[in-house]
mmCIF file of C-alpha atoms and ligand atoms in Angstrom:
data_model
loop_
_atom_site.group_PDB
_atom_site.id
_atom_site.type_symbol
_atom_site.label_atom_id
_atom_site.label_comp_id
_atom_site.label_asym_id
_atom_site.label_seq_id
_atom_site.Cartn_x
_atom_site.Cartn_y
_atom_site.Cartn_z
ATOM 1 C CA UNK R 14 204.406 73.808 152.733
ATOM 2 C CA UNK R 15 204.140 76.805 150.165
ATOM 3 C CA UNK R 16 201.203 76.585 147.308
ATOM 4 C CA UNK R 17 200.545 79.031 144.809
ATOM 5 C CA UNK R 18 197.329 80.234 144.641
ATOM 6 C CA UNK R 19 195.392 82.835 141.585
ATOM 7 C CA UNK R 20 195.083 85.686 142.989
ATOM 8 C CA UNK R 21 193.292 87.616 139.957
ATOM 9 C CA UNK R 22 192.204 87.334 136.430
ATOM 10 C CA UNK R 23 192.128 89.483 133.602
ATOM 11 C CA UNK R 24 191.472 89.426 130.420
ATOM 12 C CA UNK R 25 191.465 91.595 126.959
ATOM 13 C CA UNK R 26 189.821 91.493 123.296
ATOM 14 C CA UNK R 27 190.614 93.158 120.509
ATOM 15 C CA UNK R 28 187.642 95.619 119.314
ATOM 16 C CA UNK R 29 186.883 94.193 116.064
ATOM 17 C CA UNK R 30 184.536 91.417 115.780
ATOM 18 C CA UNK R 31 183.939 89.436 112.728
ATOM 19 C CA UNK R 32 180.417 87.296 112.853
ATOM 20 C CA UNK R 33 179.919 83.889 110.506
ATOM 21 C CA UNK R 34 177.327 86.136 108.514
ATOM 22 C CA UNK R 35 181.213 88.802 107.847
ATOM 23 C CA UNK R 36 183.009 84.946 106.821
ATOM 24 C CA UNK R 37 179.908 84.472 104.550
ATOM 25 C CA UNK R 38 180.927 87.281 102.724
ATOM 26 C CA UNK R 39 184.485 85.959 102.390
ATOM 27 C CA UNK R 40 184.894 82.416 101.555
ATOM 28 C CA UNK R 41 182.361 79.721 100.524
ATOM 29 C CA UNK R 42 180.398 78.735 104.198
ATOM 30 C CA UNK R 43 177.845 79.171 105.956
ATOM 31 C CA UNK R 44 176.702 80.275 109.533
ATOM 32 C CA UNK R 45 174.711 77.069 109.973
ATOM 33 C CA UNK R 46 178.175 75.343 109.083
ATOM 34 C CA UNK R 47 180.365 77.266 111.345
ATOM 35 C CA UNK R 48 177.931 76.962 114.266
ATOM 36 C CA UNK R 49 176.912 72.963 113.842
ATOM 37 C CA UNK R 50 180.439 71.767 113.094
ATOM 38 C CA UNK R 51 182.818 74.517 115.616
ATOM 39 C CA UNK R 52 179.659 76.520 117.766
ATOM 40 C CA UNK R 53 181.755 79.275 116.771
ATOM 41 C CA UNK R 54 179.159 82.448 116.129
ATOM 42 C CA UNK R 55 181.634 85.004 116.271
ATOM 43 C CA UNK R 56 185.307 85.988 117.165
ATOM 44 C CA UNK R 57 187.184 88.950 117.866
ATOM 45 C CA UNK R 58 190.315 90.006 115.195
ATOM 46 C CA UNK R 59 192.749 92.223 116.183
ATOM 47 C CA UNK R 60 193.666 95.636 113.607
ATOM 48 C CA UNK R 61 196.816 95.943 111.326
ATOM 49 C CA UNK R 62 198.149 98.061 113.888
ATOM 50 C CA UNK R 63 197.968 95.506 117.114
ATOM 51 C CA UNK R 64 200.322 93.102 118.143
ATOM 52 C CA UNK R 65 200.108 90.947 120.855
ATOM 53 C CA UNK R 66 202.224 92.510 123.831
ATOM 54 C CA UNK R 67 199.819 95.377 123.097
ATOM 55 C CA UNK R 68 196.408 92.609 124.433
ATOM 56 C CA UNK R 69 198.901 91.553 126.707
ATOM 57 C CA UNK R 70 199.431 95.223 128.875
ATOM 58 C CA UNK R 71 195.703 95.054 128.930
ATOM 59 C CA UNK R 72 195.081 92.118 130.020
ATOM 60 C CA UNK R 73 197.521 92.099 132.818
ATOM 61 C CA UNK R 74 196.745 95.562 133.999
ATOM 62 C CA UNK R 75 193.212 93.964 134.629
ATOM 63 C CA UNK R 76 194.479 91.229 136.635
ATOM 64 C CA UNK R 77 196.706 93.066 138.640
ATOM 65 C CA UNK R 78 193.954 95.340 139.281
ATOM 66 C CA UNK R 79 191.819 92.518 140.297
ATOM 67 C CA UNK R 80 194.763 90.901 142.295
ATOM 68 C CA UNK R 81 195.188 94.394 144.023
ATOM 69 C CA UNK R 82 199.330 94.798 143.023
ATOM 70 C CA UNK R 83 201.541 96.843 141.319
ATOM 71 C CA UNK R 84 204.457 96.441 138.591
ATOM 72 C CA UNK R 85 206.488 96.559 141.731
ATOM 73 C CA UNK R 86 205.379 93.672 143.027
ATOM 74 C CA UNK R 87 205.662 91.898 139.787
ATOM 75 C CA UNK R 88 209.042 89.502 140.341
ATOM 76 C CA UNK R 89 208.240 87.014 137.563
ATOM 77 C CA UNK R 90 206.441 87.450 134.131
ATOM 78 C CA UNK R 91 205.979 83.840 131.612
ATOM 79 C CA UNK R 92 203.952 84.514 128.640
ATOM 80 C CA UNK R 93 202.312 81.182 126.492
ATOM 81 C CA UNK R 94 202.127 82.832 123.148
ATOM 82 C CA UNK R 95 202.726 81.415 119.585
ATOM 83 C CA UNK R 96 202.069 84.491 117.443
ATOM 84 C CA UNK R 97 204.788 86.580 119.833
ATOM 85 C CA UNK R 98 205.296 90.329 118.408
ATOM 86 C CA UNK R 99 208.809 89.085 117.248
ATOM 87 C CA UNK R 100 211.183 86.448 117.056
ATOM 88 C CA UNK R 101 213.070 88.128 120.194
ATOM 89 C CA UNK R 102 213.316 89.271 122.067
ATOM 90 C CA UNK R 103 210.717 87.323 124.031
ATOM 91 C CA UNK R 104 207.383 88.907 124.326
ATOM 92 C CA UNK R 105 207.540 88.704 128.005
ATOM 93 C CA UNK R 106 210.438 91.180 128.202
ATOM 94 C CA UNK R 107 208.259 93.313 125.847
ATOM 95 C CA UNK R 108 205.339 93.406 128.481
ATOM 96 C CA UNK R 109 207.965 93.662 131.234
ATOM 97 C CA UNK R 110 209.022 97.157 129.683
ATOM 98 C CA UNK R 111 206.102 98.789 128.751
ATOM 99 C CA UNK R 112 204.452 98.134 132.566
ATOM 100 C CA UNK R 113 207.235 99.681 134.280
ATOM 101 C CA UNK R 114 208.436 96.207 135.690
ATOM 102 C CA UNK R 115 212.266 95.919 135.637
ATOM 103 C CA UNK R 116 214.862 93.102 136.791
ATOM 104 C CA UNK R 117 212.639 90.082 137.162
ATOM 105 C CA UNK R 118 212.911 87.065 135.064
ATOM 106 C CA UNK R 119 210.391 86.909 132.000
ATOM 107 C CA UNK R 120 210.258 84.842 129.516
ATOM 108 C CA UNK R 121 207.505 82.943 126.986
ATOM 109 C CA UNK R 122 206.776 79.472 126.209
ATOM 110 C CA UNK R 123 205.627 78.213 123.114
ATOM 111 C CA UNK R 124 203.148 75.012 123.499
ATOM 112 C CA UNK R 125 200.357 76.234 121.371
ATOM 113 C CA UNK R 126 197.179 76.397 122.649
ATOM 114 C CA UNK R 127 198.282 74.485 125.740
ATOM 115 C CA UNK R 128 201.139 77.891 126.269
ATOM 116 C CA UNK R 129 199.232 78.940 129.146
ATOM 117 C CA UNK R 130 198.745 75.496 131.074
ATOM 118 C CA UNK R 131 202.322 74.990 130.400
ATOM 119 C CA UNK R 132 203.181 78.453 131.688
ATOM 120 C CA UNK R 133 200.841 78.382 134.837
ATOM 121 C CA UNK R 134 202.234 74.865 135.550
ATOM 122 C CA UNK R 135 205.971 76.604 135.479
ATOM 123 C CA UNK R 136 204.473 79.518 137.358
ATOM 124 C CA UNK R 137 203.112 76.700 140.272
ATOM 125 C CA UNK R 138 207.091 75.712 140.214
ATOM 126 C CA UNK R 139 209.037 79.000 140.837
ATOM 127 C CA UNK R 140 206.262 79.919 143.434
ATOM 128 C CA UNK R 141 206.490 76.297 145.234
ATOM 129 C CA UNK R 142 210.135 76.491 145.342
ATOM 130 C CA UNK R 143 209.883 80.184 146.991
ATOM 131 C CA UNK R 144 211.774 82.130 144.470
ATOM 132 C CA UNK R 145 208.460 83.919 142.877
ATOM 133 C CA UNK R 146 205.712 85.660 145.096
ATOM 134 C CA UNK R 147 203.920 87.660 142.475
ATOM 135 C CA UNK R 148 203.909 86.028 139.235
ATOM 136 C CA UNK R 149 202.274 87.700 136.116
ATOM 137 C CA UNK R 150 201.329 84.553 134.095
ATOM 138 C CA UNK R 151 199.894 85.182 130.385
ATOM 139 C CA UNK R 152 198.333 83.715 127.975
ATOM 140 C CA UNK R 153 197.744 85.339 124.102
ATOM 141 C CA UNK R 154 197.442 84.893 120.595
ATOM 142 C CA UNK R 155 197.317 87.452 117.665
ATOM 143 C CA UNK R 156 196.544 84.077 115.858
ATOM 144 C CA UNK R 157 194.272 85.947 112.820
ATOM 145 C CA UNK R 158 197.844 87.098 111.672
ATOM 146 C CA UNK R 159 198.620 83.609 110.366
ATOM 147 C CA UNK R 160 195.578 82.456 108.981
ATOM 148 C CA UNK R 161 195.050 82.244 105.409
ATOM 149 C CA UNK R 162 191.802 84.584 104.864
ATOM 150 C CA UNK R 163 191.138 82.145 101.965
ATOM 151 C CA UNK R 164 190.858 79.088 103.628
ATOM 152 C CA UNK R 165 187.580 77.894 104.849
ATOM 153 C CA UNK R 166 189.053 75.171 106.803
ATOM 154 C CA UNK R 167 190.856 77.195 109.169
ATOM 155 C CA UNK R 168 189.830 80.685 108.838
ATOM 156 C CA UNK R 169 186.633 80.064 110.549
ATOM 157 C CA UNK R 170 188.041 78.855 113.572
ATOM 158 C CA UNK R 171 190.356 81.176 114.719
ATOM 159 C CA UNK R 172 190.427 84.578 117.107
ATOM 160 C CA UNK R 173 192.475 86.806 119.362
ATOM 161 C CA UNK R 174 192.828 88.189 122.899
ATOM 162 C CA UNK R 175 194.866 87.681 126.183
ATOM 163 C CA UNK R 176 194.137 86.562 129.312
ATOM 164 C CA UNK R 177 195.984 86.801 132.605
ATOM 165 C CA UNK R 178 196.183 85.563 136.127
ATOM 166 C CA UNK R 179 198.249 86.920 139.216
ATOM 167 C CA UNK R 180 199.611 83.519 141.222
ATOM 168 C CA UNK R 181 200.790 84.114 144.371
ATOM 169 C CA UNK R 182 201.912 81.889 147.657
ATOM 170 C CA UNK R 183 199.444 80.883 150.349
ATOM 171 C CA UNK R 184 199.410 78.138 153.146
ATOM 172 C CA UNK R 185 196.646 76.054 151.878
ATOM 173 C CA UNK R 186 196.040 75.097 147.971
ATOM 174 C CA UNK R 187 195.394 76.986 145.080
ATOM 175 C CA UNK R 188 197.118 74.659 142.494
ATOM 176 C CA UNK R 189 197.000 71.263 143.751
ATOM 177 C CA UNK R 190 198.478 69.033 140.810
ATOM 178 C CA UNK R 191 199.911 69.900 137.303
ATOM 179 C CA UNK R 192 199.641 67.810 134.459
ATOM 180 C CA UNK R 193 202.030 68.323 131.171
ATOM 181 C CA UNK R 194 202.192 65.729 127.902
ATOM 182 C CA UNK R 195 203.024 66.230 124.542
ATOM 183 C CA UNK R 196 203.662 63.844 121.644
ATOM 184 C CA UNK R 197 205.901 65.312 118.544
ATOM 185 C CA UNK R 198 205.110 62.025 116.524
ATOM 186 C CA UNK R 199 201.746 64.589 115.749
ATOM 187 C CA UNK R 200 203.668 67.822 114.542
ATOM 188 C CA UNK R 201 202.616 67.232 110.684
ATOM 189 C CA UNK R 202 198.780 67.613 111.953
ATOM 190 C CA UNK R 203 198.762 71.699 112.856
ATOM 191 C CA UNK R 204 201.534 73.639 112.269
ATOM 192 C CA UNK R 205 202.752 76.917 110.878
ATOM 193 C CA UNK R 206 205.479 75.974 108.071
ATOM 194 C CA UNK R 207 208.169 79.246 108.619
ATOM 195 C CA UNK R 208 210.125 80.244 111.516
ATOM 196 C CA UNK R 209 213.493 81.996 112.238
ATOM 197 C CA UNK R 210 215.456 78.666 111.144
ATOM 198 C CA UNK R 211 213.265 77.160 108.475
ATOM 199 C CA UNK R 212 212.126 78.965 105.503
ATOM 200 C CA UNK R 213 211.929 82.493 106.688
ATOM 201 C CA UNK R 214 214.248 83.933 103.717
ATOM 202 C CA UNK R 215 212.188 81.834 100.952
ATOM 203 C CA UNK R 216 208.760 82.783 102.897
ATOM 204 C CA UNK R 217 207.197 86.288 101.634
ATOM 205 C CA UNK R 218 205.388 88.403 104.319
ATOM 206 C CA UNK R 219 202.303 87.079 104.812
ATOM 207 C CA UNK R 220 202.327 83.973 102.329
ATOM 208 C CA UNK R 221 202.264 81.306 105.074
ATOM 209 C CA UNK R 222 199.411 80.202 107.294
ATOM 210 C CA UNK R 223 198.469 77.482 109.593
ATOM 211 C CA UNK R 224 198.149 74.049 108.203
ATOM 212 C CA UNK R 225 195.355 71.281 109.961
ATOM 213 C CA UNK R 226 194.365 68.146 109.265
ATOM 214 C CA UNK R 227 191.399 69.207 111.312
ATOM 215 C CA UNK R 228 189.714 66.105 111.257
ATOM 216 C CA UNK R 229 192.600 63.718 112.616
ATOM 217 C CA UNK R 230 193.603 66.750 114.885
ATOM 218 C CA UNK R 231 189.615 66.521 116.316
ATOM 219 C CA UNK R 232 190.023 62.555 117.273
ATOM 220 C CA UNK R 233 193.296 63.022 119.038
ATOM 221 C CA UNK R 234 191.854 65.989 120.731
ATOM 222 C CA UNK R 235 188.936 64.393 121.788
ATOM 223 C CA UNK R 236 190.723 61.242 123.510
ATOM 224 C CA UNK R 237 193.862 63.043 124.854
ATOM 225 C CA UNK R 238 191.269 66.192 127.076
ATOM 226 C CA UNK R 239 189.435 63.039 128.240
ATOM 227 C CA UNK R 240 192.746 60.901 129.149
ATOM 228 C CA UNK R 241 193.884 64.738 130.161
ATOM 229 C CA UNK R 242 191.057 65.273 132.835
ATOM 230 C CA UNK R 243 190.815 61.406 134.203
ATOM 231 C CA UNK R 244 194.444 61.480 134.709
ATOM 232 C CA UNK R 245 194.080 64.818 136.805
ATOM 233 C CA UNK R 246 191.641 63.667 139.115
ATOM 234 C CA UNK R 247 192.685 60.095 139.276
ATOM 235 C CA UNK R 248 196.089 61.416 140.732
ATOM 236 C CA UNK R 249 194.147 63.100 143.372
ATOM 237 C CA UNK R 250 191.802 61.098 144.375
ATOM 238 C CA UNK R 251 189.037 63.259 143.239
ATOM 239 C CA UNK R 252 185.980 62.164 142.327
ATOM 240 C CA UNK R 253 183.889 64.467 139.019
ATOM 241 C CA UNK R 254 181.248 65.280 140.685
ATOM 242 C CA UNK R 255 183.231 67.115 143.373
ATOM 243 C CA UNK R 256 184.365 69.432 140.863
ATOM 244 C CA UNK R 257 182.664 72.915 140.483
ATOM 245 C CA UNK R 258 183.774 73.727 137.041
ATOM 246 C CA UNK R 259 185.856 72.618 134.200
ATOM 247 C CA UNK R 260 187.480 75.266 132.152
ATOM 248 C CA UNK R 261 188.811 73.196 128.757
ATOM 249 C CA UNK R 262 190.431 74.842 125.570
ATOM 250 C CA UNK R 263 187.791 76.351 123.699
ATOM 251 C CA UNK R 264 188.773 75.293 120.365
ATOM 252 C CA UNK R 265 185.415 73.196 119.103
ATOM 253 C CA UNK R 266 181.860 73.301 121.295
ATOM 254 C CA UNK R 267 181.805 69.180 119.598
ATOM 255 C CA UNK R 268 185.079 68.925 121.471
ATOM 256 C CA UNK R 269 184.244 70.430 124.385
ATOM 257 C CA UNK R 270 180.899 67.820 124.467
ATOM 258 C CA UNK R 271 183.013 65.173 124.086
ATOM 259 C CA UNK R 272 185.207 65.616 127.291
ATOM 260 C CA UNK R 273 182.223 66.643 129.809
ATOM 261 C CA UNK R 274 180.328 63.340 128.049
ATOM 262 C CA UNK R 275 183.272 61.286 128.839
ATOM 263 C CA UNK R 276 183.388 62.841 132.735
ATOM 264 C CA UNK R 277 179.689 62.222 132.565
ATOM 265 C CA UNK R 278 179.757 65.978 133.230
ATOM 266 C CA UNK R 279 176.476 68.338 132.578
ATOM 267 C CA UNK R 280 177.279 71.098 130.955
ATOM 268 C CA UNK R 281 176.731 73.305 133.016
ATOM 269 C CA UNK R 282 179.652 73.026 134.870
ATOM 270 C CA UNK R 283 181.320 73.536 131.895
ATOM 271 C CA UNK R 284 182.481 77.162 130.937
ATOM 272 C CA UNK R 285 181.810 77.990 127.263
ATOM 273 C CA UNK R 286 183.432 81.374 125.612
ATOM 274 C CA UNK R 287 184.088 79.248 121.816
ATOM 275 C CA UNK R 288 180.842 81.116 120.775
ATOM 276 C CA UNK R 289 182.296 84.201 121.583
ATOM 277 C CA UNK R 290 185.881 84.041 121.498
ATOM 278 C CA UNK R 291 186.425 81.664 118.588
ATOM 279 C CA UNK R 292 189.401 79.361 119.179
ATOM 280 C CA UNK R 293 192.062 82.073 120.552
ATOM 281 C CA UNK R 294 194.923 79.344 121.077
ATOM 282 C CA UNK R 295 196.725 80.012 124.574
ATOM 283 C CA UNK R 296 194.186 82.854 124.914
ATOM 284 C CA UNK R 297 191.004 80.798 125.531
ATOM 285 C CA UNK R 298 191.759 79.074 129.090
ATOM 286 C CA UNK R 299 192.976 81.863 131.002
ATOM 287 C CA UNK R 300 190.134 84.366 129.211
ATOM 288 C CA UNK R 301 187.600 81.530 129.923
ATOM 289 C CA UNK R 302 188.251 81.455 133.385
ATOM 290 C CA UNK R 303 188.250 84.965 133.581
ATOM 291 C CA UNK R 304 184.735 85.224 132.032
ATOM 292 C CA UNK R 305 183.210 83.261 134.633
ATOM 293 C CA UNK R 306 185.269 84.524 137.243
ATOM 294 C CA UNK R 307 183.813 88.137 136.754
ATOM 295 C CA UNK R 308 180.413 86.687 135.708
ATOM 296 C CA UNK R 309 180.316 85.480 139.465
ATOM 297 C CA UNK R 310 179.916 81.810 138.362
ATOM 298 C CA UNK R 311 183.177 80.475 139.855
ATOM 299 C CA UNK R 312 183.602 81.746 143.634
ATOM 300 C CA UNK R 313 186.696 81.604 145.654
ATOM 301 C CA UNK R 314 187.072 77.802 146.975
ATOM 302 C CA UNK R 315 185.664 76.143 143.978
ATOM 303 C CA UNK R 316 187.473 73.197 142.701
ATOM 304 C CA UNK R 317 188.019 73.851 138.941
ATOM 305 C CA UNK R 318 189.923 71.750 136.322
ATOM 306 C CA UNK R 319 192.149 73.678 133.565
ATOM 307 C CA UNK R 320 192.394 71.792 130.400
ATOM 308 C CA UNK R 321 194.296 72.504 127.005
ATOM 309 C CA UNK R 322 195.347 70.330 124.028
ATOM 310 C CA UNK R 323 197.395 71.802 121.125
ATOM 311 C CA UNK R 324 199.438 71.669 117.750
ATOM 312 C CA UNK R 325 202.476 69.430 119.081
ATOM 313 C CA UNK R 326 200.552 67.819 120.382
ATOM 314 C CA UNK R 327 200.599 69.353 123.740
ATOM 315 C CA UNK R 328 198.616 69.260 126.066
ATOM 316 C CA UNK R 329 198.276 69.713 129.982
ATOM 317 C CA UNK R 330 195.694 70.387 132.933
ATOM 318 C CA UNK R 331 195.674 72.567 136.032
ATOM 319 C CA UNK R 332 193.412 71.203 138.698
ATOM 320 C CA UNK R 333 193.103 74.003 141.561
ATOM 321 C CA UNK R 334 190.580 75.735 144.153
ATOM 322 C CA UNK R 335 190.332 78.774 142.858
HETATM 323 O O1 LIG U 427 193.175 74.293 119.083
HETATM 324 C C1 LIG U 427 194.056 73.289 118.705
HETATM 325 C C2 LIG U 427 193.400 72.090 118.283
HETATM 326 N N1 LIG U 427 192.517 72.309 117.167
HETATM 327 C C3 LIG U 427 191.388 71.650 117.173
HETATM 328 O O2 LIG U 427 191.094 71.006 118.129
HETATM 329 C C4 LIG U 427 190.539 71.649 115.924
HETATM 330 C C5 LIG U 427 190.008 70.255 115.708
HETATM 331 N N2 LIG U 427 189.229 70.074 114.498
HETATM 332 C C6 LIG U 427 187.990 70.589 114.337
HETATM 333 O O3 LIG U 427 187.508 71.329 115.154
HETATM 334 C C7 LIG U 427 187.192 70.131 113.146
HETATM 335 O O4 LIG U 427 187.846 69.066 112.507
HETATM 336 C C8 LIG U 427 186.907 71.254 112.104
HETATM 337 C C9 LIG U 427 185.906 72.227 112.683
HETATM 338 C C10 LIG U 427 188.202 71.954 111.752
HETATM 339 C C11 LIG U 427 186.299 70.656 110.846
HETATM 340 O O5 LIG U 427 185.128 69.931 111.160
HETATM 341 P P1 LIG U 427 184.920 68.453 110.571
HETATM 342 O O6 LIG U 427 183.602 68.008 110.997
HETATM 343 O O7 LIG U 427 186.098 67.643 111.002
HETATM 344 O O8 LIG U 427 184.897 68.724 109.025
HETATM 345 P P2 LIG U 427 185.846 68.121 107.894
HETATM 346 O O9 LIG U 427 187.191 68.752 107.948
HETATM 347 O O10 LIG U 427 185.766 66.621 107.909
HETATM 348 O O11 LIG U 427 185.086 68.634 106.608
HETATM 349 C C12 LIG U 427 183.751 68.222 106.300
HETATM 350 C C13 LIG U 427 183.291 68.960 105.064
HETATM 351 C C14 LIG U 427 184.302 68.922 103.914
HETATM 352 O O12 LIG U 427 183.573 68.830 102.708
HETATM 353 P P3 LIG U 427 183.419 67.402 101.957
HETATM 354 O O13 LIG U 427 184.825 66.957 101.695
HETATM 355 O O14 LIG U 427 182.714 66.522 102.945
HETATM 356 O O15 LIG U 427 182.631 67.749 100.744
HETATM 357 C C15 LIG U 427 184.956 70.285 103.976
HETATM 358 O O16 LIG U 427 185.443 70.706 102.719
HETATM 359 O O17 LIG U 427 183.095 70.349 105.359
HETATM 360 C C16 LIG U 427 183.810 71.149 104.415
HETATM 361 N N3 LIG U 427 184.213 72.384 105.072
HETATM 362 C C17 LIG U 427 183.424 73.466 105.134
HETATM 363 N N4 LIG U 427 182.195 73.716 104.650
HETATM 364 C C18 LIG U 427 181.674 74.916 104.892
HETATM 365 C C19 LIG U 427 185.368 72.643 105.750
HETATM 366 N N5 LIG U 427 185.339 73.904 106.217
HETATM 367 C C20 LIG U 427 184.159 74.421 105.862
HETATM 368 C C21 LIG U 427 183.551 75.671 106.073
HETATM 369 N N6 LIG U 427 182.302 75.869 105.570
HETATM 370 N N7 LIG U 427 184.145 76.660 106.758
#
């Protein structure tokens, strides 16, 4: 039987960071706001100049350095992105180009913030089924791009960056199970109201933004991680406290509460970046785990649940030894 297994993490962040005191300065909040009601304290924007293949490269170069391979061992590239650097072609074949890979399939997946579970879950497939051995999986957001700097709602939340992984077969698990949902009766709760078939003609540059109903978009997040994670270990026979770590969507630290209350899990198996990172969409998982990889927190073996939720709704868990 062939698993697929992580064989190294990477992750990147633009240089620029914007603190609550900078958002202060820009609409009317406060730091005590942003830090009581998200735990948000500051997130990293990318410049005019970036785009998002651009945190990919780096990102990726830092997991196949960690992973110990080369672009020619690359044979399969899947990006989760929602802010890709253009309509197409896909991002993926972007990154493919400017690291030297040719020939292998690549391709993205939109899912939101849940575009990286979704894409390590496809990842787990191709390896499984022996037709990838060195996957470059992705996930990355230049998500500041379609935020309205005006609104307080949302402009607070959000940041950017990439993270990657390297999966590759082994004998034992690596990814044990793979969990995928989504429900698209929730599509009017978070969503960006242009794209290449809808509006794009009537839309000026930069006049749209991200719409939330943040506070309906909170309860269903809060119930569906919980049902997320319970349904992951209940399929496995795992009990919570056997696992080392969970790794959820960083997207609010109240969030984030919730679900390890739920598991009846102490927080400190719970990796936190939202501080840092802001919510960074299909970014925060992957760069998550790659914080406390390189921190030295989670250690080869550990058992370690993935969790994302995201405008769709979608949402999805990995549950893996690392
Ligand atoms: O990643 C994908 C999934 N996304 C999420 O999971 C996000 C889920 N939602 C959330 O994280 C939270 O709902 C928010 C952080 C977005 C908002 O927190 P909330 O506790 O749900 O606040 P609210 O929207 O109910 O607003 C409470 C008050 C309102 O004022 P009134 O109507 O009570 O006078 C808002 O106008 O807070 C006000 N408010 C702010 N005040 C200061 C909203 N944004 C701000 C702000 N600074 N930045």
């Amino acid at each position: 039987m062939i698993y697929s297994k992580i064989a190294g993490t990477g992750r990147y962040l633009p240089e620029k960071i914007l603190t609550n005191a900078d958002l202060e300065k820009l609409v009317d909040t406060t730091d005590e706001w942003i830090r009581t009601r998200t735990g948000v304290e500051r997130r990293h924007v990318a410049s005019e100049d970036q785009t998002t293949s651009d945190l990919c490269v780096e990102a990726a170069k830092k997991a196949m350095e960690s992973a110990n391979v080369t672009a020619d061992d690359i044979d399969l590239i899947i990006v989760g992105t929602t802010s890709p650097d253009l309509i197409f072609p896909n991002i993926a074949t972007i990154i493919q180009d400017r690291m030297g890979i040719h020939g292998c399939p690549a391709f993205s997946i939109e899912a939101a913030c849940t575009g990286f579970i979704y894409a390590l879950s496809t990842a787990d497939k191709f390896v499984r089924a022996g037709e990838a051995k060195c996957a470059l999986i992705i996930g990355a957001e230049i998500i500041t791009k379609l935020i309205d700097w005006s609104d307080r709602s949302t402009c607070v939340l959000f940041g950017d960056g990439a993270g990657a992984v390297i999966v590759q077969p082994s004998d034992e698990p690596g990814i044990i199970s793979t969990h995928l949902g989504a429900d698209g009766q929730y599509r009017d709760l978070l969503y960006y109201p242009v794209g290449a078939s809808k509006d794009l003609a009537k839309a000026g540059l930069g006049d749209s933004r991200i719409i939330m109903k943040g506070n309906e978009v909170f309860k269903v997040a809060v119930r569906t991680l919980g049902n997320v994670a319970e349904q992951a270990l209940k399929a496995n026979n795992i009990d919570k406290d056997d696992l080392d770590w969970l790794v959820p969507h960083q997207a609010n630290l109240r969030i984030i509460q919730a679900t390890a209350k739920r598991l009846k899990l102490p927080m400190d198996k719970v990796i936190q970046t939202v501080q840092d990172h802001g919510n960074t969409s299909a970014a925060s998982v992957p760069m998550a785990l790659d914080v406390a990889v390189r921190d030295g927190r989670i250690q080869r073996g550990h058992l370690i649940l993935l969790e994302a939720f995201g405008g769709g709704f979608t949402w999805g868990s990995v549950l893996m030894r690392y």
